[in-house]
Coordinates of C-alpha atoms and ligand atoms in Angstrom, one line a residue:
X995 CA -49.0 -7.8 -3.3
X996 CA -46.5 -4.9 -2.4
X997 CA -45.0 -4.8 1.2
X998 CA -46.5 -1.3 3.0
X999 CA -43.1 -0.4 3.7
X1000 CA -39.9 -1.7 3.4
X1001 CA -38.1 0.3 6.6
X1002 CA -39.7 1.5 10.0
X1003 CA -39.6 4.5 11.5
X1004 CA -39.3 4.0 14.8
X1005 CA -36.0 5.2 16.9
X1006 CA -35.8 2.8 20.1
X1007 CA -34.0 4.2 22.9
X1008 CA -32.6 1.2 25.4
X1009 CA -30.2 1.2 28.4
X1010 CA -27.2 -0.8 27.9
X1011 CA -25.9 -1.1 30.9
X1012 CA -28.2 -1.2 34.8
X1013 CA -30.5 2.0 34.2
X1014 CA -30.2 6.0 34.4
X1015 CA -27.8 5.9 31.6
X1016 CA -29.4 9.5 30.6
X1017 CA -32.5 7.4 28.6
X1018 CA -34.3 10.5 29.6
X1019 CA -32.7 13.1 28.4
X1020 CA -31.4 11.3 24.8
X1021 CA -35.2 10.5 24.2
X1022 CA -36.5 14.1 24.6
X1023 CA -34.1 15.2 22.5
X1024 CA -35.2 13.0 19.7
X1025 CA -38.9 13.9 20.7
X1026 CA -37.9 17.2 19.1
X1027 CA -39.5 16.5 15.7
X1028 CA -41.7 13.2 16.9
X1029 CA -45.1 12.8 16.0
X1030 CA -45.8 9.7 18.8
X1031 CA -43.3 8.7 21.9
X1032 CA -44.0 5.6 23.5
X1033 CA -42.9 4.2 27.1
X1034 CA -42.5 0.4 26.6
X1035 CA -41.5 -1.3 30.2
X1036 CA -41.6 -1.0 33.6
X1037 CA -43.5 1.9 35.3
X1038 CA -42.6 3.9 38.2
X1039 CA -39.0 2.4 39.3
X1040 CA -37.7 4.3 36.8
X1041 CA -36.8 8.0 37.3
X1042 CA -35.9 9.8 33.9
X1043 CA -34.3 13.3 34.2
X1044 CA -35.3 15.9 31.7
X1045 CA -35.1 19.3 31.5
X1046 CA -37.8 21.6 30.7
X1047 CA -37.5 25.6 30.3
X1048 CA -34.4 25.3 32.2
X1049 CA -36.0 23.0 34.7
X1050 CA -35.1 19.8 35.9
X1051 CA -38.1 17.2 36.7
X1052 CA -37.5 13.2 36.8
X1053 CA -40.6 11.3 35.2
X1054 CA -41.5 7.8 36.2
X1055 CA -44.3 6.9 33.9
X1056 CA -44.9 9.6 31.3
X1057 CA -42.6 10.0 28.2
X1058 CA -40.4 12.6 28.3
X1059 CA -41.4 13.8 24.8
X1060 CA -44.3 15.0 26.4
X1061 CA -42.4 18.9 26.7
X1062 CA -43.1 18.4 23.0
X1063 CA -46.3 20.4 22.0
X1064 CA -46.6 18.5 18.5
X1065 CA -46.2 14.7 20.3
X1066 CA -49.0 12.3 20.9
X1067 CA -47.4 10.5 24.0
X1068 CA -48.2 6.1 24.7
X1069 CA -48.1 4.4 28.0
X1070 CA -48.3 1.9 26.4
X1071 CA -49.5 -2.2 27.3
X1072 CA -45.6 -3.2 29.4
X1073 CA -46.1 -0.4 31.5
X1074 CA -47.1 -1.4 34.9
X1075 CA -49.1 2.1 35.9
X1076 CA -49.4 3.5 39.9
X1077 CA -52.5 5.6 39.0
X1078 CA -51.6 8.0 42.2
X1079 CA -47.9 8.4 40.8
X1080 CA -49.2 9.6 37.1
X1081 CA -51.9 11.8 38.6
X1082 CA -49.0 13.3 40.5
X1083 CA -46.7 13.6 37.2
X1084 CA -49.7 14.9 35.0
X1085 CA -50.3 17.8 38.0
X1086 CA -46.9 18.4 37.9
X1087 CA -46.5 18.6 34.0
X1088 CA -49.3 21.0 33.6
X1089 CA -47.8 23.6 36.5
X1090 CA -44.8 23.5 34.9
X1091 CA -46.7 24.7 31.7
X1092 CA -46.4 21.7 29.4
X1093 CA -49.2 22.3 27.0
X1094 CA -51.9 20.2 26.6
X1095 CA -50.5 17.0 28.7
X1096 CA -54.0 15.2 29.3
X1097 CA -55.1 15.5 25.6
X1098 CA -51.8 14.1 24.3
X1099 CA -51.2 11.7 26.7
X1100 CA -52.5 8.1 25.5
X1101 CA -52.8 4.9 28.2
X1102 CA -53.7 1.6 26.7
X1103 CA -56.4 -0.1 28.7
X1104 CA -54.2 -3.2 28.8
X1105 CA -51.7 -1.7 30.8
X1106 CA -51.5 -3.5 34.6
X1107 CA -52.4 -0.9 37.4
X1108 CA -50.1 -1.0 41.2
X1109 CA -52.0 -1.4 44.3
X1110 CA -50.5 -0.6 47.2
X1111 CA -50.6 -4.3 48.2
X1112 CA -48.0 -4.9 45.4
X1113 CA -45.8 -2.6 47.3
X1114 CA -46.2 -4.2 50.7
X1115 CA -45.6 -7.6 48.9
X1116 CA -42.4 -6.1 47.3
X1117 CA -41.1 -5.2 50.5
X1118 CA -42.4 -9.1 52.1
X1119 CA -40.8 -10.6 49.3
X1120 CA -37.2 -9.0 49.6
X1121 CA -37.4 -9.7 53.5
X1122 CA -37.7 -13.5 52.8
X1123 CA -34.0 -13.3 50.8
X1124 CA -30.9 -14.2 51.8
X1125 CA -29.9 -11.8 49.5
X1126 CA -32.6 -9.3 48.7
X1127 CA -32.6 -7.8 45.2
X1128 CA -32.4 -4.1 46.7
X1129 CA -36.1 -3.4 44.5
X1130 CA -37.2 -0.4 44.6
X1131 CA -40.2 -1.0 46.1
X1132 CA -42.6 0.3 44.0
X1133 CA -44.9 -2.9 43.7
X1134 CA -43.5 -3.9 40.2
X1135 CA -42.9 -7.6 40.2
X1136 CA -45.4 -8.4 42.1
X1137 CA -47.8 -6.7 39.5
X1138 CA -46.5 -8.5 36.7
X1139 CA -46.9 -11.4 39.1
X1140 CA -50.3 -10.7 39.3
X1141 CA -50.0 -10.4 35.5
X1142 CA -48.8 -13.8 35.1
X1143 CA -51.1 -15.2 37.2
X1144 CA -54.2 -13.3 35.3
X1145 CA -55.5 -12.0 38.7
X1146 CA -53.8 -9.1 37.7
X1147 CA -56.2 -5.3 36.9
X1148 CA -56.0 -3.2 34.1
X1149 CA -56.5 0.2 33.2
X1150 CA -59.8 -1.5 31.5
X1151 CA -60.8 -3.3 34.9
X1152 CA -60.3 -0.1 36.4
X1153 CA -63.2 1.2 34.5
X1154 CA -65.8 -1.2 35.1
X1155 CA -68.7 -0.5 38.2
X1156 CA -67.1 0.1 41.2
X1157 CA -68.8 -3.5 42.6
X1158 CA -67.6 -5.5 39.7
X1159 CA -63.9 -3.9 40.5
X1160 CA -64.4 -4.8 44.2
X1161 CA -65.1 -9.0 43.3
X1162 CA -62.3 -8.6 41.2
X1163 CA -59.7 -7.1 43.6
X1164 CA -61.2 -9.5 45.9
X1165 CA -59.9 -12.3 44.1
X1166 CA -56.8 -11.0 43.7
X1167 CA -55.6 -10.2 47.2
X1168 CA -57.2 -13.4 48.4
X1169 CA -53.4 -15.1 48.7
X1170 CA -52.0 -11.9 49.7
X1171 CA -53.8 -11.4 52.5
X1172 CA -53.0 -15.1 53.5
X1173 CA -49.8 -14.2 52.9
X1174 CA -49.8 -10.9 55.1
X1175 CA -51.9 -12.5 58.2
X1176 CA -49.2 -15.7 58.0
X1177 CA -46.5 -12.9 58.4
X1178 CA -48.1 -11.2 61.5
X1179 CA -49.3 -7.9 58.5
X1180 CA -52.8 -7.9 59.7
X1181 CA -52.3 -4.4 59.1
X1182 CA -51.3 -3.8 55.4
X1183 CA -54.1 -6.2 55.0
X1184 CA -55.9 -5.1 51.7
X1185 CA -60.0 -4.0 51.9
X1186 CA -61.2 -4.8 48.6
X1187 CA -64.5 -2.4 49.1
X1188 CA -62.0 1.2 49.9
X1189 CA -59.8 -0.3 47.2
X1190 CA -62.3 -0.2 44.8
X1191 CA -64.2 2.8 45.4
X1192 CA -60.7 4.5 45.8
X1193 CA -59.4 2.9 42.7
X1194 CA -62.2 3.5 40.3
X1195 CA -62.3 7.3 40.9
X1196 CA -58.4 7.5 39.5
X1197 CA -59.9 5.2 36.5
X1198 CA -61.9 8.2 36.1
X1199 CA -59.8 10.6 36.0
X1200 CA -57.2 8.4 33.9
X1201 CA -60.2 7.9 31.4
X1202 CA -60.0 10.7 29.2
X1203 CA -56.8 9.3 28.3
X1204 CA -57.9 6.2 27.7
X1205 CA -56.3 4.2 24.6
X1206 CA -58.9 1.5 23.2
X1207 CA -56.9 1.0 19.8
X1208 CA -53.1 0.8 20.9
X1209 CA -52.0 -1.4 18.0
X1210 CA -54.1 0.8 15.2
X1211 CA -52.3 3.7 17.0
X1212 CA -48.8 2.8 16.4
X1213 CA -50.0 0.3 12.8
X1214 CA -51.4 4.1 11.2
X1215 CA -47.8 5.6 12.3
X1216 CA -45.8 2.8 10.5
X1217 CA -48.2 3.3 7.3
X1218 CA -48.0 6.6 7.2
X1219 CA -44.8 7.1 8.0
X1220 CA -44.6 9.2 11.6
X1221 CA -41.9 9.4 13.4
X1222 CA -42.1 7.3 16.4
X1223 CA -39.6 7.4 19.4
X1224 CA -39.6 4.5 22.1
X1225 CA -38.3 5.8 25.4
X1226 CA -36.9 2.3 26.9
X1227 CA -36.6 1.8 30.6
X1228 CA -34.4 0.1 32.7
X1229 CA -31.7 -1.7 30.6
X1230 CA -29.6 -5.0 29.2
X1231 CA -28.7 -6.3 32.4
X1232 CA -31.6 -5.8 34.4
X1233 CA -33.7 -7.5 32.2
X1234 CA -35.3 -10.5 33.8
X1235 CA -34.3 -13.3 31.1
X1236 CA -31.0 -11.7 29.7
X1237 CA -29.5 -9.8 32.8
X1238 CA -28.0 -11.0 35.7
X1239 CA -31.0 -12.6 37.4
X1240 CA -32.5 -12.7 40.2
X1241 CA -30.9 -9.1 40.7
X1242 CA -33.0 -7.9 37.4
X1243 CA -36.5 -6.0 37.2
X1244 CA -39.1 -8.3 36.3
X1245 CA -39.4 -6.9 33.0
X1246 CA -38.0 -7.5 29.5
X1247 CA -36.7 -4.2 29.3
X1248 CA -34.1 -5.4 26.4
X1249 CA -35.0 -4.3 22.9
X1250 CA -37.5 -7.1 22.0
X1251 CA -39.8 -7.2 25.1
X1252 CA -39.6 -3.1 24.8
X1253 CA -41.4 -3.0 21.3
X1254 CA -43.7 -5.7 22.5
X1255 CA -44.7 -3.3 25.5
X1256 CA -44.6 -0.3 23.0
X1257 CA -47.3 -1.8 20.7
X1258 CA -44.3 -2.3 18.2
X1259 CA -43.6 -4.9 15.8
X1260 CA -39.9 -5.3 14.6
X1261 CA -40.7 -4.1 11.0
X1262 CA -41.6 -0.8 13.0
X1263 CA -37.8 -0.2 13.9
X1264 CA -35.4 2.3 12.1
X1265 CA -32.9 2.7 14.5
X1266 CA -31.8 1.2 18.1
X1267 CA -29.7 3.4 20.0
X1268 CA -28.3 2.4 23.1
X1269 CA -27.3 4.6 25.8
X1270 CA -24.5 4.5 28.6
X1271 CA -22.7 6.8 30.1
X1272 CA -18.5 7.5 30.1
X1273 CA -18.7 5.9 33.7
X1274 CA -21.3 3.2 35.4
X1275 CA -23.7 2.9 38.1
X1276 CA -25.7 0.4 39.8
X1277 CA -28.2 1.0 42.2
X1278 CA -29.4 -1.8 44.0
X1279 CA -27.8 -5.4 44.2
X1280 CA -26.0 -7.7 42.0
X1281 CA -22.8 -8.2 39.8
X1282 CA -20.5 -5.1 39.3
X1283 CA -17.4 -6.4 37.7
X1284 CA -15.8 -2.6 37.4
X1285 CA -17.6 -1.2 40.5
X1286 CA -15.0 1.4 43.0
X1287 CA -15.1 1.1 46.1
X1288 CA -16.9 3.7 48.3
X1289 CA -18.0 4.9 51.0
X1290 CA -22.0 3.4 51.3
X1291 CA -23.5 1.3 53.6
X1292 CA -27.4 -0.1 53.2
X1293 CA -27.9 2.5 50.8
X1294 CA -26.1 5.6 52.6
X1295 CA -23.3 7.2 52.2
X1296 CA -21.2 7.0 55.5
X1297 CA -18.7 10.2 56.8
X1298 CA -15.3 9.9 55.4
X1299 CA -12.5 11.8 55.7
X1300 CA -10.6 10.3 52.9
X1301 CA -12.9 9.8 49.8
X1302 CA -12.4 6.4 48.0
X1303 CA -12.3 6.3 43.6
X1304 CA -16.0 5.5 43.6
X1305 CA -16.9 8.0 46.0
X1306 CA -15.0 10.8 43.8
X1307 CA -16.7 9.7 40.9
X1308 CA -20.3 9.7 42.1
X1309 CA -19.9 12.8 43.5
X1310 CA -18.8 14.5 40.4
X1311 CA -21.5 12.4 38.5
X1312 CA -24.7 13.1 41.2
X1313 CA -25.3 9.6 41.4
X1314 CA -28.6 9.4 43.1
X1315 CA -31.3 7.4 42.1
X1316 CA -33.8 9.6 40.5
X1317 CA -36.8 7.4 41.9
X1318 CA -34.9 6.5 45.5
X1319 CA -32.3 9.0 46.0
X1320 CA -30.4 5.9 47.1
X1321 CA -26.9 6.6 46.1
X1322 CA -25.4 4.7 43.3
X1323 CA -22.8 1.9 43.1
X1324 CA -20.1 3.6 40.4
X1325 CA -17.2 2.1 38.3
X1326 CA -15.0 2.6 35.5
X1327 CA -16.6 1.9 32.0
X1328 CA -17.0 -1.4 31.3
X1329 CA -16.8 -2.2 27.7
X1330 CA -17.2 -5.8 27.7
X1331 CA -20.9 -6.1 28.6
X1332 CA -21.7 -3.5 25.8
X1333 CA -19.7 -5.8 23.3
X1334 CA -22.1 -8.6 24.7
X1335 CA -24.9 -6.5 24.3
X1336 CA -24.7 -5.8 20.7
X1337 CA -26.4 -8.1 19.3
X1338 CA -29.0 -8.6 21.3
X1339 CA -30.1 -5.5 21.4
X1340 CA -29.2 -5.2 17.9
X1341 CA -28.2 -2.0 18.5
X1342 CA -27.4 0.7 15.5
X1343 CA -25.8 3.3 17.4
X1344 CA -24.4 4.2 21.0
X1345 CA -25.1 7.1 22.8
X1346 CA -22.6 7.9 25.9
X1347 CA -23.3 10.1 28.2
X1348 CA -21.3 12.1 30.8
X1349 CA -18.5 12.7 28.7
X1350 CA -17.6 16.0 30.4
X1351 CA -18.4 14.3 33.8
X1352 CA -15.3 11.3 33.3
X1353 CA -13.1 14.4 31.8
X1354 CA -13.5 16.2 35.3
X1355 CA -12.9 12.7 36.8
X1356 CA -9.7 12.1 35.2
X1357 CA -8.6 15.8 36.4
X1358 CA -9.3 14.2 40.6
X1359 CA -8.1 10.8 39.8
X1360 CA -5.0 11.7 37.9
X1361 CA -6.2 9.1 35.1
X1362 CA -9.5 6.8 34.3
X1363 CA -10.1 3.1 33.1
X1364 CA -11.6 1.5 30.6
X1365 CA -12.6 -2.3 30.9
X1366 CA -11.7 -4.2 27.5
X1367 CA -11.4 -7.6 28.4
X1368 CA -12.3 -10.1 31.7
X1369 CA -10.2 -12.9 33.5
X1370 CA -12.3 -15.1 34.1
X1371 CA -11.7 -19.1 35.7
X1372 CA -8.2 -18.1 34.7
X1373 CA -9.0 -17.1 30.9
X1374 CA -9.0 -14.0 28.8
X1375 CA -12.3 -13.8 27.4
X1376 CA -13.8 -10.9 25.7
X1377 CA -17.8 -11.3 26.6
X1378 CA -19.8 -11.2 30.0
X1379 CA -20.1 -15.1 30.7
X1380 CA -23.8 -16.1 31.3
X1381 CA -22.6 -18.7 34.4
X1382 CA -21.4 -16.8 36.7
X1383 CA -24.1 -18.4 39.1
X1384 CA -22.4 -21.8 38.8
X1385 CA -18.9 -20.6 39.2
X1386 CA -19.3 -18.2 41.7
X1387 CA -16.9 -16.0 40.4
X1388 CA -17.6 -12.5 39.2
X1389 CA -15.1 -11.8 36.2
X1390 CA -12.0 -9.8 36.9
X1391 CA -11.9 -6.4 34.3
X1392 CA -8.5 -5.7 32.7
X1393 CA -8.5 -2.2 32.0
X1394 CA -6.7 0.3 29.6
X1395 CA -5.5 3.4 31.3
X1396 CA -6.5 6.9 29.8
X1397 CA -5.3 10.3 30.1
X1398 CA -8.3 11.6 31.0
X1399 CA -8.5 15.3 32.3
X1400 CA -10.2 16.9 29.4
X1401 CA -12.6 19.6 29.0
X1402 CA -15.1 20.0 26.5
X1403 CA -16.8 23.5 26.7
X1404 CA -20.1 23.5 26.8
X1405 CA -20.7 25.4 24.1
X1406 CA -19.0 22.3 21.8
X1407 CA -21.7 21.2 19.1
X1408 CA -19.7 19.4 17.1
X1409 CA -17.5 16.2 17.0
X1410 CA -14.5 18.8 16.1
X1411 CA -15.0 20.5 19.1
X1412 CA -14.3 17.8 21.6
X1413 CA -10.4 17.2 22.5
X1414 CA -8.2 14.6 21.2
X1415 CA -7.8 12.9 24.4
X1416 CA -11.9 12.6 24.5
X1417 CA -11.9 11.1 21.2
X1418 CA -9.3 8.4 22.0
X1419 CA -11.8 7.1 24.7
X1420 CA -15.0 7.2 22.5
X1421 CA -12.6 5.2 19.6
X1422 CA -11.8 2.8 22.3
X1423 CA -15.0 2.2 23.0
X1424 CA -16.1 2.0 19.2
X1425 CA -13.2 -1.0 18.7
X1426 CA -13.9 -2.6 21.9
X1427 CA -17.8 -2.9 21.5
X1428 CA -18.0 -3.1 17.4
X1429 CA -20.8 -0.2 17.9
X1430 CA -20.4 3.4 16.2
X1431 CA -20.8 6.3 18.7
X1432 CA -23.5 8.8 17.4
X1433 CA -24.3 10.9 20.2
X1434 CA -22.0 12.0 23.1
X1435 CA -23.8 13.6 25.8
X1436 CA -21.8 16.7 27.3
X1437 CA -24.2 18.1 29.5
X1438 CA -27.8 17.1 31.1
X1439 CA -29.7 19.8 29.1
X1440 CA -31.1 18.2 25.9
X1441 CA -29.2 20.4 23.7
X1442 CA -26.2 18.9 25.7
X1443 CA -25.5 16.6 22.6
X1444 CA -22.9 16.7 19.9
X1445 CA -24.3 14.5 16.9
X1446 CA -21.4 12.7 14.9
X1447 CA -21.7 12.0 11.5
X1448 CA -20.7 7.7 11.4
Ligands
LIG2997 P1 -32.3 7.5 32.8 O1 -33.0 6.8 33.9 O2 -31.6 6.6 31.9 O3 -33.2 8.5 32.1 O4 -31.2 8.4 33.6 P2 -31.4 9.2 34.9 O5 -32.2 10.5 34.7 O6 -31.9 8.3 36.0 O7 -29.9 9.6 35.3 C1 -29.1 10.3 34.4 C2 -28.5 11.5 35.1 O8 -27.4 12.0 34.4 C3 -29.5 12.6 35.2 O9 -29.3 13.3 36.4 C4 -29.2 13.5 34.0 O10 -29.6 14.9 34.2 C5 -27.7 13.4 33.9 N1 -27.1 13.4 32.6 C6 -27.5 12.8 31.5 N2 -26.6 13.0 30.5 C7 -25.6 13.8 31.0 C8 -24.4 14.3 30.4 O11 -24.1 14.1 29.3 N3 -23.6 15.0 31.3 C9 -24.0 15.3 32.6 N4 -23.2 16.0 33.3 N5 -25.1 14.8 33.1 C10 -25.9 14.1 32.3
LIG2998 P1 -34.3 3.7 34.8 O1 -35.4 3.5 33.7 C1 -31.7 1.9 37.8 C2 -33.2 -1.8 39.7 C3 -33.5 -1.6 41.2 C4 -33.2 -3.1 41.6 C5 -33.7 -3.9 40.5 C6 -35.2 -4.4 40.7 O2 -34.4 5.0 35.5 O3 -33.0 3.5 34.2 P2 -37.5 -3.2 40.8 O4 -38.1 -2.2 41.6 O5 -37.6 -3.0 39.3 O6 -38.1 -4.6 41.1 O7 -36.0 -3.4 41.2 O8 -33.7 -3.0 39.3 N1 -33.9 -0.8 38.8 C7 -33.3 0.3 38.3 N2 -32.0 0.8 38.5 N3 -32.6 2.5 36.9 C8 -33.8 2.0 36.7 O9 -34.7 2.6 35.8 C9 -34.3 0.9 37.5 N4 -35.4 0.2 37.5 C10 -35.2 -0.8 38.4 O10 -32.6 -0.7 41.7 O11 -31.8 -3.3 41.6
LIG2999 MG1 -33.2 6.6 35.9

């Protein structure tokens, strides 16, 4: 018998650092000449920025792509959906004067729906840490929680009579409820009966876009050869098995769980292109071996007179979470954990961002850093060590010292265009990581992207 096919041809987009890497951006720009664009993971904690007609708007749930008119957008079955927060996007989509947004926008049935008991929960759970995980409280582990414990309600449960969806939601805020009354929350205390009759009417409007045959949907696209873009969400370390846990998502936002949630198989994949940026954030909390110090406290930025490294460079960078305006954790790039990442993510390609953002940088700070290699328990090592949880000691970056201080006009559209000192960086990065840069991101339009021949 002859194989269908013997390559895929879907490009995978995934974050390869802690999130808002510019996922957003990169993927619309693929979505260009896309037939189908897929979101695989997570749901509305992440915030991508795109720009459409000039304007910028940051999606949590829907694909990017959709500014496409040719593209057949998935929500597809890892998507944890807050049915209030895509009515919102879809509204916000059409005034905008995206064409067609309800008829090409796809949701599998399978996908888990948020309640707004997931969200108190989230914010129960983080109160009962030591040291919280700084979610962003928009219900999504406890929905996969839910998931896990198949109590959990679908896009398909959604659906049914609004009675049936009231014995279901019953049973699944039965421990919640216990849980909120033993913690004095008598008043987020869900009411199955408003739930469901409150519920079911954004199953109805969500129905038209109802997917019942997400697998033959992306199956057809692989036979017949479409070209299928996966927008990825979140990113390598905040993935709940491979990143630094317990300050991950509760996702598998890595390659693998990201085609599972797409409706993918591995056969599908053409390319994976992972995407940082010159510089790196973290919102939230957790290990940050090349984070600056700034001027934040409890998710604010404090008055200063004197601005600290990582306040210049967020400042120059606008990092502010997309979804929580909290502002960003920044650092120097950190090669290392890209160099770790390779392989797992079996990334093709890299994508970084922000290039004319660390080139300003440089021109404040005199100079910027690259990490190539840790000291770590009093070794040189040249990967992010997985143990850090017994050792208690987060490693200690050794960084290379560039020039910095370039500009690259933004009319630059090709690799020639970009100065020497610019290239120096992006080989650094190639050597250190073993990964070829494709795509450098100069701007946050989606023509902002010189494509590289590698
Ligand atoms: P995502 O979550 O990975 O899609 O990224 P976010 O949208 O949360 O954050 C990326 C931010 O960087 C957004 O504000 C983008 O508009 C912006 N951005 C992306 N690429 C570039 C770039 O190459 N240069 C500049 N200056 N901004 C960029
Ligand atoms: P995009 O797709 C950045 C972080 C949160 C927190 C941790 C767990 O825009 O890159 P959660 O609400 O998921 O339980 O929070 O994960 N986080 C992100 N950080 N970008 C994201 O998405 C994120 N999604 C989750 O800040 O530290
Ligand atoms: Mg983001």
């Amino acid at each position: 018998m002859k194989q269908a096919k013997a390559k895929g041809n879907a490009i995978i987009v995934i974050g390869g650092k802690w999130g808002d890497e510019g996922k957003g951006k990169i993927t619309s720009r693929f979505s260009k000449n896309a037939d189908i664009v897929i979101r695989g993971t997570g749901g509305a904690n992440a915030g991508h920025t795109i720009v459409y007609n000039g304007k910028k708007i940051a999606l949590h749930l829907i694909p990017g792509g959709i500014m496409y008119p040719q593209t057949t957008c998935l929500i597809g079955q890892g998507v944890v959906i807050d049915p209030k927060i895509l009515i919102e996007e879809i509204k916000a989509l059409e005034e905008m004067g995206v064409p067609e947004v309800k008829k090409r926008l796809k949701i599998t049935g399978r996908a888990h729906i948020v309640f707004p008991y997931h969200k108190d929960l989230d914010g129960l759970y983080e109160s009962f840490k030591m040291d919280p995980v700084g979610t962003t409280k928009r219900g999504i582990g406890p929905t996969y929680m839910d998931q896990d414990t198949r109590s959990g309600i679908r896009l398909y449960e959604l659906l049914q009579p609004v009675e049936e969806l009231e014995q279901l939601i019953k049973v699944a805020i039965t421990p919640h409820n216990q849980l909120f009354r033993a913690n004095n929350m008598e008043g987020v205390m869900a009411d199955a009966h408003k739930l469901a009759k409150e519920y079911h009417q954004y199953g109805e409007l969500l129905r038209p876009m109802l997917e019942r045959d997400p697998d033959g949907l992306t199956s057809r696209a692989y036979k017949e050869g479409k070209r299928v873009v996966v927008e990825g969400a979140q990113a390598f370390r905040l993935d709940k098995f491979v990143g630094d846990y317990p300050d991950v998502t509760s996702s598998n936002c890595i390659t693998t769980g990201t085609l599972l949630g797409a409706h993918l198989s591995h056969k599908m994949v053409d390319k994976v292109i992972v995407v940082v940026k010159a510089h790196d954030s973290r919102v939230g909390n957790g290990p940050f071996p090349t984070e600056l110090p700034a001027h934040i406290a409890n998710d604010q930025v404090i008055s200063y007179d004197e601005p600290y490294e990582g306040d210049i460079i967020r400042e120059n960078a606008h990092e502010y979470g997309a979804t929580t305006n909290r502002p960003r954790r920044v650092g120097f790039f950190d090669a290392v954990i890209l160099a770790t990442a390779k392989d797992i993510l079996g990334a093709d390609y890299l994508c970084i961002n922000h290039m004319d953002t660390i080139g300003e940088i440089g021109k404040k700070l005199g100079s910027v850093k690259m990490c190539t290699s840790y000291t770590y328990q009093g070794k040189l090592i040249h990967h992010y060590p997985d143990d850090i949880r017994l050792t208690g000691e987060i490693p200690t970056p050794n960084y290379e010292e560039f020039y910095g201080g370039w500009t690259i006009p933004s009319t630059a559209r090709s690799y020639d265009d970009i100065p020497e000192t610019a290239k120096e960086y992006i080989k650094r990065i190639e050597e250190v990581t073993g990964i070829p840069v494709k795509y450098i991101g100069i701007g946050p339009d989606n023509e902002d992207i010189i494509e590289r021949d590698v």
